[in-house]
Amino acid sequence: MNNLKNKWQEKMYAAGRSVSHKALQTKRLSKKTLAFVFLLLGATLVAGVSLGFAKVADYALELNAHWVQKYPWFAWVALPFGLPLIVWLTQRFAPYTSGSGIPQVLASLSLPYGPQKTRLISLWQTLLKIPLTFMGMLAGASIGREGPSVQVGAAVMAAWGSWCKKRNLAFKGMQENDLIAAGAAGGLAAAFNAPLAGVVFAIEELGRDVLLRWERQIFIGVLAAGFIQVAIQGNNPYFSGFHGTELPNMLMWVLACALICGIAGGLFARMLFKGMAAFAPTKWRGWIRRHPVLLAGIIGLVLAALGTLYQGQTFGTGYHEASGALRRMYDAPFGVAVAKWVATILSYWAGIPGGIFTPSLTIGAMLGEHIAAVANLETGVNVLVLICMTAFLAAATQSPLTSSVVVMEMTGGQNLLFWLLIGAIFASQVSRQFSPKPFYHAAGMRFRQRVQEEYAAKPVQAVETGKPGAVRDEIVQTPAQTDKDKKEQ
């Protein structure tokens, strides 16, 4: 009897251990599943906001094209008066949303952990970038929505991660940088309907100057945002209808296009970063810096003149011009590439929210048309357009891999990826001779310094004003971060 009792107790003990082990495994599995679900929800939010942003931006471009065609005087009112209004609203309500948005994300990634970490991507201020960009496109500024989508995506994912962490729901092991990177790259993937480009952008651009842990959650979040966008909109390239094959003497064409685009893109990036004051006479520089609203009005007049001269082809992103060039349905008028180049620089100098991604692709497409016209090329013009789009974007951003993959996914030009990579790498190297530091990172350093200076000035302001409770919070920095900050400053 005792033996039977002992065997029964051993079996019950073993069964209890098995049940306990299974319960523990189930609990761990449920936690991982729950974390995965919350990550997918965050990616869905990023994709949804990007999709809404895209619809709003497209509507603004359609309205602008309609009104410019119906009322030729529209641009002469909308730009000189609209741009100053946008600048005033930006400085008053959302000062960190001016320009592309990618530099703000890069600055946020490089900032030390602490209260100022997400200051450049504060959710509600960053969401104001959507209506402000809409207004800029409606007025006719040469801006895009893809860079702003990156900043908005980073803000949405960072806010979602913070909300989940506070409630102990998910993302316990993920740092703020991981969430920012996932949201930013997911925003790009959703904006271009290009999931692979988002992953390459995260590796090449976001991870260039900062240490990211590259946990699989980042890549899952990026791919999920892109695939959700594909599921909603369908697997349609951003620029559909491209068909092209290799040209005779392909290497010669690629190097020639890359050289021209590298020079143009390097000067483009240099002028964007330096700003108007750097190229103005010395006596005007103080006025330019003190009167940004009036400056925006003057820039608006120049943009209206350029748009009128080229029948509206310098307004907005230039999507229709680039798309037409890829489908051999657009003949670029003489000098329009230079006009679009100038219009994009001036729009950025105005200080309004708006990106340079799609305008850069349009400039490249127009340059390709010009090169084909000068060379009297009759067939394969759209292939030169494709190469120049990639090369100019690579020269402007100095991110050759991202540029190649973005253009490949946007156009369906997988058969020419090898040549796109060669053109992008060569153009990027040429660009460095004119703009040694990549534009996004140079501009990001400026935003980073601005945040740190404002944060450092808080205690001084508290002493001067006598406001109680205005005590600066602790900044958590590692020794490596501190040394890096000193070198950069």
Coordinates of C-alpha atoms in Angstrom, one line a residue:
M1 CA 0.0 0.0 0.0
N2 CA 2.8 2.4 0.9
N3 CA 4.5 1.7 -2.4
L4 CA 1.3 2.4 -4.4
K5 CA 0.8 5.6 -2.3
N6 CA 4.3 6.8 -3.0
K7 CA 4.0 6.1 -6.8
W8 CA 0.7 7.9 -6.9
Q9 CA 2.3 10.9 -5.1
E10 CA 5.2 10.9 -7.5
K11 CA 2.9 10.9 -10.5
M12 CA 0.8 13.7 -9.0
Y13 CA 4.0 15.7 -8.3
A14 CA 5.3 15.1 -11.8
A15 CA 1.9 16.1 -13.3
G16 CA 1.9 19.2 -11.1
R17 CA 5.3 20.2 -12.3
S18 CA 4.3 19.6 -15.9
V19 CA 1.2 21.7 -15.5
S20 CA 3.2 24.5 -13.8
H21 CA 5.8 24.4 -16.5
K22 CA 3.2 24.6 -19.2
A23 CA 1.5 27.5 -17.4
L24 CA 4.8 29.3 -17.2
Q25 CA 5.4 28.7 -20.9
T26 CA 1.9 29.9 -21.8
K27 CA 2.4 33.0 -19.7
R28 CA 5.7 33.8 -21.4
L29 CA 4.1 33.1 -24.8
S30 CA 1.1 35.3 -24.0
K31 CA 3.4 38.2 -22.9
K32 CA 5.4 37.9 -26.2
T33 CA 2.2 37.7 -28.2
L34 CA 0.8 40.7 -26.3
A35 CA 4.0 42.7 -26.9
F36 CA 3.8 41.8 -30.6
V37 CA 0.2 42.9 -30.8
F38 CA 1.0 46.3 -29.3
L39 CA 3.9 46.7 -31.7
L40 CA 1.5 46.0 -34.6
L41 CA -1.0 48.5 -33.2
G42 CA 1.8 51.1 -33.1
A43 CA 2.7 50.3 -36.7
T44 CA -0.9 50.5 -37.7
L45 CA -1.1 54.0 -36.1
V46 CA 2.0 55.1 -38.0
A47 CA 0.6 53.7 -41.3
G48 CA -2.8 55.2 -40.7
V49 CA -1.4 58.7 -40.0
S50 CA 0.9 58.5 -43.0
L51 CA -2.0 57.4 -45.2
G52 CA -4.2 60.3 -43.9
F53 CA -1.2 62.7 -44.5
A54 CA -0.9 61.4 -48.1
K55 CA -4.5 62.0 -48.8
V56 CA -4.4 65.5 -47.4
A57 CA -1.3 66.4 -49.3
D58 CA -2.6 65.0 -52.6
Y59 CA -5.8 67.0 -52.1
A60 CA -3.7 70.2 -51.5
L61 CA -1.8 69.6 -54.7
E62 CA -5.0 69.0 -56.7
L63 CA -6.5 72.2 -55.4
N64 CA -3.4 74.2 -56.2
A65 CA -3.2 72.9 -59.7
H66 CA -6.9 73.6 -60.3
W67 CA -6.8 77.1 -58.9
V68 CA -3.5 78.1 -60.7
Q69 CA -5.0 76.9 -64.0
K70 CA -8.4 78.6 -63.4
Y71 CA -7.0 81.8 -61.8
P72 CA -3.5 82.7 -63.1
W73 CA -3.3 85.4 -60.3
F74 CA -3.8 82.8 -57.5
A75 CA -0.1 82.1 -57.0
W76 CA 0.7 85.8 -56.7
V77 CA -1.7 86.0 -53.7
A78 CA -1.3 82.6 -52.1
L79 CA 2.5 82.5 -52.0
P80 CA 3.5 86.0 -50.9
F81 CA 0.8 86.0 -48.2
G82 CA 0.5 82.3 -47.4
L83 CA 4.1 81.6 -46.7
P84 CA 4.5 84.4 -44.1
L85 CA 1.3 83.2 -42.4
I86 CA 2.7 79.6 -42.3
V87 CA 6.0 80.8 -40.9
W88 CA 4.3 82.8 -38.2
L89 CA 2.1 79.9 -37.2
T90 CA 5.1 77.5 -37.2
Q91 CA 7.1 79.8 -34.9
R92 CA 4.2 80.5 -32.7
F93 CA 2.7 77.0 -32.2
A94 CA 5.2 74.4 -33.5
P95 CA 8.7 75.8 -33.8
Y96 CA 10.3 72.3 -34.2
T97 CA 8.3 71.4 -37.3
S98 CA 10.1 73.7 -39.8
G99 CA 11.8 72.0 -42.7
S100 CA 11.9 68.3 -43.6
G101 CA 11.5 66.5 -40.3
I102 CA 14.3 64.0 -40.8
P103 CA 16.9 66.2 -39.1
Q104 CA 14.6 66.5 -36.1
V105 CA 14.5 62.7 -35.8
L106 CA 18.2 62.4 -36.2
A107 CA 18.7 65.0 -33.5
S108 CA 16.3 63.2 -31.2
L109 CA 18.2 59.9 -31.6
S110 CA 21.5 61.6 -30.7
L111 CA 20.2 63.6 -27.7
P112 CA 21.1 62.1 -24.3
Y113 CA 18.3 60.3 -22.4
G114 CA 16.3 62.7 -20.3
P115 CA 13.4 65.2 -20.5
Q116 CA 14.7 66.8 -23.7
K117 CA 15.0 63.5 -25.6
T118 CA 11.6 63.7 -27.4
R119 CA 11.3 67.5 -27.4
L120 CA 11.8 67.7 -31.1
I121 CA 9.1 65.1 -31.8
S122 CA 6.5 66.1 -29.2
L123 CA 3.3 64.4 -30.4
W124 CA 0.8 67.3 -30.6
Q125 CA 3.3 69.9 -31.9
T126 CA 4.5 67.4 -34.5
L127 CA 1.0 66.6 -35.7
L128 CA 0.6 70.3 -36.5
K129 CA 3.1 69.6 -39.2
I130 CA 0.3 68.0 -41.3
P131 CA -2.0 71.0 -41.6
L132 CA 1.1 73.3 -42.0
T133 CA 2.5 71.2 -44.8
F134 CA -1.0 71.1 -46.4
M135 CA -1.1 74.9 -46.3
G136 CA 2.4 75.1 -47.9
M137 CA 1.4 72.7 -50.7
L138 CA -1.9 74.5 -51.2
A139 CA 0.0 77.8 -51.7
G140 CA 2.4 76.2 -54.2
A141 CA 5.7 75.9 -52.3
S142 CA 8.1 73.3 -53.7
I143 CA 7.9 70.8 -50.8
G144 CA 7.1 67.2 -50.2
R145 CA 5.4 65.1 -47.5
E146 CA 7.8 62.2 -47.1
G147 CA 10.3 63.9 -44.7
P148 CA 7.4 65.2 -42.6
S149 CA 6.0 61.7 -42.5
V150 CA 9.2 60.5 -41.0
Q151 CA 9.0 63.0 -38.1
V152 CA 5.2 62.3 -37.6
G153 CA 5.8 58.6 -37.6
A154 CA 8.6 58.9 -35.0
A155 CA 6.3 61.1 -32.8
V156 CA 3.4 58.7 -33.1
M157 CA 5.5 55.6 -32.2
A158 CA 7.4 57.3 -29.4
A159 CA 4.1 58.5 -27.8
W160 CA 2.5 55.1 -28.3
G161 CA 5.5 53.4 -26.7
S162 CA 5.5 55.8 -23.8
W163 CA 1.8 55.3 -23.2
C164 CA 2.2 51.5 -23.2
K165 CA 5.2 51.6 -20.9
K166 CA 3.4 53.8 -18.3
R167 CA 0.6 51.2 -18.1
N168 CA 3.0 48.3 -18.0
L169 CA 1.5 46.9 -21.2
A170 CA 4.5 46.5 -23.6
F171 CA 7.9 47.7 -24.8
K172 CA 9.6 47.3 -21.4
G173 CA 12.9 46.2 -23.1
M174 CA 12.8 48.8 -25.8
Q175 CA 14.6 52.2 -25.4
E176 CA 13.2 55.4 -26.7
N177 CA 15.7 55.3 -29.6
D178 CA 14.3 52.0 -30.7
L179 CA 10.8 53.3 -30.8
I180 CA 11.8 56.5 -32.5
A181 CA 13.7 54.6 -35.2
A182 CA 10.9 52.2 -35.7
G183 CA 8.3 55.0 -36.1
A184 CA 10.5 57.1 -38.3
A185 CA 11.5 54.3 -40.7
G186 CA 7.9 53.0 -40.7
G187 CA 6.7 56.5 -41.6
L188 CA 9.0 56.5 -44.6
A189 CA 8.0 53.0 -45.7
A190 CA 4.3 53.9 -45.4
A191 CA 4.8 57.3 -47.2
F192 CA 6.5 55.7 -50.3
N193 CA 4.5 52.4 -50.1
A194 CA 8.0 50.8 -49.9
P195 CA 8.6 48.5 -46.9
L196 CA 12.1 47.5 -47.9
A197 CA 13.2 51.1 -48.3
G198 CA 12.1 51.8 -44.8
V199 CA 14.4 49.1 -43.4
V200 CA 17.4 50.3 -45.5
F201 CA 16.7 53.9 -44.4
A202 CA 16.7 52.8 -40.7
I203 CA 20.1 51.1 -41.2
E204 CA 21.9 53.6 -43.4
E205 CA 20.5 56.9 -42.3
L206 CA 19.1 56.6 -38.7
G207 CA 22.0 54.4 -37.5
R208 CA 24.8 56.4 -39.0
D209 CA 25.9 58.5 -36.0
V210 CA 24.1 56.8 -33.1
L211 CA 24.3 53.4 -31.6
L212 CA 21.0 51.5 -32.1
R213 CA 20.5 48.0 -30.8
W214 CA 18.6 46.8 -33.9
E215 CA 16.3 44.5 -32.0
R216 CA 14.0 42.6 -34.3
Q217 CA 11.0 44.7 -33.0
I218 CA 12.4 47.7 -34.9
F219 CA 12.4 45.8 -38.2
I220 CA 9.1 44.2 -37.5
G221 CA 7.6 47.6 -36.8
V222 CA 9.0 49.1 -40.0
L223 CA 8.0 46.3 -42.2
A224 CA 4.5 46.1 -40.6
A225 CA 3.9 49.8 -41.3
G226 CA 4.9 49.3 -44.9
F227 CA 2.9 46.1 -45.4
I228 CA -0.2 47.6 -43.7
Q229 CA 0.0 50.5 -46.2
V230 CA 0.4 48.0 -49.0
A231 CA -2.6 46.0 -47.7
I232 CA -4.7 49.2 -47.7
Q233 CA -3.6 50.8 -51.0
G234 CA -2.5 47.7 -52.9
N235 CA 0.9 46.7 -54.1
N236 CA 1.1 49.6 -56.5
P237 CA 4.4 51.5 -57.1
Y238 CA 4.4 55.2 -56.1
F239 CA 5.5 55.9 -59.7
S240 CA 3.7 53.4 -61.8
G241 CA 4.1 52.7 -65.5
F242 CA 7.9 52.6 -65.9
H243 CA 9.3 50.2 -68.4
G244 CA 13.0 50.4 -69.4
T245 CA 16.1 48.3 -70.1
E246 CA 19.8 48.8 -70.3
L247 CA 21.1 51.2 -72.9
P248 CA 24.2 50.6 -75.0
N249 CA 27.3 52.0 -73.2
M250 CA 25.3 51.9 -70.0
L251 CA 28.3 52.6 -67.7
M252 CA 29.1 55.8 -69.6
W253 CA 25.6 57.0 -69.3
V254 CA 25.4 56.2 -65.6
L255 CA 28.7 57.9 -64.8
A256 CA 27.8 61.0 -66.8
C257 CA 24.4 61.3 -65.1
A258 CA 25.9 60.7 -61.7
L259 CA 28.6 63.3 -62.3
I260 CA 26.1 66.0 -63.3
C261 CA 23.6 65.1 -60.5
G262 CA 26.4 64.8 -58.0
I263 CA 27.5 68.4 -58.6
A264 CA 23.9 69.7 -58.6
G265 CA 23.0 67.7 -55.6
G266 CA 26.1 68.7 -53.6
L267 CA 25.5 72.4 -54.2
F268 CA 21.8 71.8 -53.4
A269 CA 22.6 70.3 -50.0
R270 CA 25.2 72.9 -49.3
M271 CA 22.8 75.8 -50.0
L272 CA 20.0 74.2 -48.0
F273 CA 22.2 73.8 -44.9
K274 CA 23.9 77.2 -45.1
G275 CA 20.7 79.2 -45.5
M276 CA 20.0 82.5 -47.3
A277 CA 22.0 84.7 -44.9
A278 CA 25.2 82.8 -45.8
F279 CA 24.9 83.8 -49.5
A280 CA 23.5 87.3 -49.0
P281 CA 25.7 90.5 -48.8
T282 CA 27.0 91.1 -45.3
K283 CA 24.9 94.2 -44.6
W284 CA 21.7 92.2 -45.3
R285 CA 22.4 89.2 -43.1
G286 CA 21.2 90.7 -39.9
W287 CA 17.9 91.8 -41.5
I288 CA 17.3 88.3 -43.0
R289 CA 17.8 86.7 -39.6
R290 CA 15.6 89.3 -37.7
H291 CA 12.6 89.3 -40.2
P292 CA 11.8 85.7 -41.1
V293 CA 8.1 86.5 -41.8
L294 CA 8.9 89.3 -44.2
L295 CA 11.6 87.2 -45.9
A296 CA 9.0 84.4 -46.5
G297 CA 6.8 87.0 -48.3
I298 CA 9.7 88.0 -50.6
I299 CA 10.5 84.3 -51.3
G300 CA 6.8 83.8 -52.1
L301 CA 7.0 86.5 -54.8
V302 CA 10.0 84.8 -56.4
L303 CA 8.3 81.4 -56.3
A304 CA 5.2 82.8 -57.9
A305 CA 7.4 84.3 -60.7
L306 CA 9.1 81.0 -61.3
G307 CA 5.8 79.1 -61.3
T308 CA 4.3 81.6 -63.7
L309 CA 7.3 81.4 -66.1
Y310 CA 7.1 77.6 -66.2
Q311 CA 3.3 77.3 -66.2
G312 CA 3.1 75.8 -62.7
Q313 CA 5.7 73.1 -63.2
T314 CA 7.8 74.3 -60.2
F315 CA 4.9 74.3 -57.7
G316 CA 4.3 71.4 -55.3
T317 CA 6.2 68.1 -55.3
G318 CA 6.5 67.8 -59.0
Y319 CA 5.1 64.3 -58.9
H320 CA 3.2 64.5 -62.2
E321 CA 6.3 65.8 -64.0
A322 CA 8.5 63.0 -62.7
S323 CA 5.8 60.4 -63.3
G324 CA 5.3 61.6 -66.8
A325 CA 9.0 61.6 -67.5
L326 CA 9.3 57.9 -66.4
R327 CA 6.4 57.0 -68.7
R328 CA 7.9 59.0 -71.7
M329 CA 4.9 61.4 -71.5
Y330 CA 6.7 64.6 -70.4
D331 CA 9.0 66.9 -72.3
A332 CA 10.8 69.2 -69.9
P333 CA 11.0 72.8 -71.1
F334 CA 14.5 74.3 -71.3
G335 CA 15.8 75.3 -67.8
V336 CA 12.9 73.9 -65.8
A337 CA 15.3 71.7 -63.8
V338 CA 17.2 74.7 -62.6
A339 CA 14.0 76.5 -61.8
K340 CA 12.8 73.6 -59.7
W341 CA 16.2 73.4 -58.0
V342 CA 15.9 77.1 -57.1
A343 CA 12.3 76.8 -56.0
T344 CA 13.0 73.9 -53.7
I345 CA 15.9 75.7 -52.0
L346 CA 13.8 78.9 -51.6
S347 CA 10.9 77.0 -50.2
Y348 CA 13.2 75.4 -47.6
W349 CA 14.8 78.8 -46.8
A350 CA 11.4 80.2 -46.1
G351 CA 11.2 78.2 -42.9
I352 CA 7.9 76.4 -43.5
P353 CA 7.3 72.7 -42.8
G354 CA 8.0 70.5 -45.8
G355 CA 10.4 67.9 -47.1
I356 CA 12.8 67.7 -50.1
F357 CA 12.5 64.0 -51.0
T358 CA 9.9 64.1 -53.8
P359 CA 11.1 67.5 -55.1
S360 CA 14.6 66.1 -55.3
L361 CA 13.3 63.1 -57.4
T362 CA 11.6 65.6 -59.7
I363 CA 14.8 67.7 -60.1
G364 CA 16.6 64.5 -61.0
A365 CA 13.9 63.5 -63.5
M366 CA 14.1 66.9 -65.2
L367 CA 17.9 66.8 -65.3
G368 CA 17.6 63.4 -67.0
E369 CA 15.3 64.9 -69.6
H370 CA 17.8 67.7 -70.2
I371 CA 20.8 65.3 -70.5
A372 CA 18.8 63.2 -73.1
A373 CA 17.9 66.3 -75.0
V374 CA 21.5 67.6 -75.2
A375 CA 22.7 64.1 -76.2
N376 CA 20.0 63.8 -78.8
L377 CA 18.9 60.5 -77.3
E378 CA 15.7 59.2 -78.9
T379 CA 15.2 55.9 -77.1
G380 CA 15.7 55.1 -73.5
V381 CA 15.1 58.7 -72.2
N382 CA 13.1 57.3 -69.3
V383 CA 16.1 55.2 -68.2
L384 CA 18.3 58.3 -67.9
V385 CA 15.4 59.9 -65.9
L386 CA 15.4 56.9 -63.5
I387 CA 19.2 57.1 -63.1
C388 CA 19.2 60.8 -62.5
M389 CA 16.3 60.6 -60.0
T390 CA 18.4 58.1 -58.0
A391 CA 21.7 60.0 -58.4
F392 CA 20.3 63.4 -57.5
L393 CA 18.6 62.1 -54.4
A394 CA 21.7 60.2 -53.3
A395 CA 23.8 63.4 -53.9
A396 CA 21.3 65.5 -51.9
T397 CA 21.1 63.1 -48.9
Q398 CA 24.4 61.2 -49.3
S399 CA 22.5 58.0 -48.7
P400 CA 23.1 55.9 -51.8
L401 CA 21.6 52.6 -50.6
T402 CA 18.4 54.3 -49.4
S403 CA 18.1 56.3 -52.6
S404 CA 18.6 53.2 -54.8
V405 CA 16.1 51.0 -53.0
V406 CA 13.5 53.8 -52.7
V407 CA 13.6 54.6 -56.4
M408 CA 13.6 50.8 -57.3
E409 CA 10.5 50.2 -55.1
M410 CA 8.8 53.4 -56.2
T411 CA 9.1 52.6 -59.9
G412 CA 9.4 48.8 -60.1
G413 CA 12.8 49.1 -61.8
Q414 CA 14.4 46.1 -60.1
N415 CA 16.1 45.1 -63.4
L416 CA 18.2 48.3 -63.2
L417 CA 19.1 48.2 -59.5
F418 CA 22.7 47.4 -60.2
W419 CA 23.1 50.6 -62.3
L420 CA 21.1 52.6 -59.8
L421 CA 23.5 51.6 -57.1
I422 CA 26.6 52.5 -59.2
G423 CA 25.1 55.9 -60.1
A424 CA 24.0 56.6 -56.5
I425 CA 27.4 55.7 -55.0
F426 CA 29.3 57.8 -57.5
A427 CA 27.0 60.8 -57.2
S428 CA 27.2 60.6 -53.4
Q429 CA 31.0 60.8 -53.6
V430 CA 30.9 63.7 -56.0
S431 CA 28.5 65.5 -53.7
R432 CA 30.9 65.2 -50.7
Q433 CA 33.3 67.5 -52.5
F434 CA 30.7 70.3 -52.2
S435 CA 29.0 69.3 -49.0
P436 CA 31.3 67.3 -46.8
K437 CA 28.7 66.4 -44.2
P438 CA 25.4 64.8 -45.2
F439 CA 22.7 67.5 -45.2
Y440 CA 20.2 65.7 -42.9
H441 CA 22.9 65.1 -40.3
A442 CA 24.3 68.6 -40.5
A443 CA 20.8 70.1 -40.0
G444 CA 20.1 67.6 -37.3
M445 CA 23.2 68.7 -35.4
R446 CA 21.8 72.3 -35.5
F447 CA 18.5 71.2 -34.0
R448 CA 20.3 69.2 -31.3
Q449 CA 22.4 72.2 -30.3
R450 CA 19.3 74.3 -30.2
V451 CA 17.5 72.0 -27.8
Q452 CA 20.6 71.7 -25.5
E453 CA 21.1 75.4 -25.4
E454 CA 17.4 76.1 -24.6
Y455 CA 17.5 73.4 -21.9
A456 CA 20.7 74.7 -20.4
A457 CA 19.2 78.2 -20.2
K458 CA 16.2 77.1 -18.1
P459 CA 17.8 77.5 -14.7
V460 CA 19.2 81.0 -15.6
Q461 CA 15.7 82.1 -16.7
A462 CA 14.2 80.7 -13.5
V463 CA 16.7 82.8 -11.4
E464 CA 16.1 85.9 -13.5
T465 CA 12.3 85.7 -13.4
G466 CA 12.0 84.2 -9.9
K467 CA 9.6 81.5 -11.0
P468 CA 9.3 78.8 -8.4
G469 CA 9.7 75.2 -9.3
A470 CA 11.7 75.9 -12.5
V471 CA 14.4 73.4 -11.6
R472 CA 16.1 71.5 -14.4
D473 CA 15.7 67.7 -14.3
E474 CA 18.6 65.3 -14.2
I475 CA 20.0 64.3 -17.5
V476 CA 21.1 60.6 -17.7
Q477 CA 24.3 60.5 -19.7
T478 CA 26.9 57.8 -20.2
P479 CA 30.6 58.9 -20.2
A480 CA 30.7 58.1 -23.9
Q481 CA 27.8 60.4 -24.6
T482 CA 29.3 63.2 -22.5
D483 CA 32.6 63.0 -24.4
K484 CA 30.8 63.0 -27.7
D485 CA 28.7 66.0 -26.8
K486 CA 31.9 68.0 -25.8
K487 CA 33.6 67.2 -29.1
E488 CA 30.5 68.2 -31.1
Q489 CA 30.1 71.4 -29.2

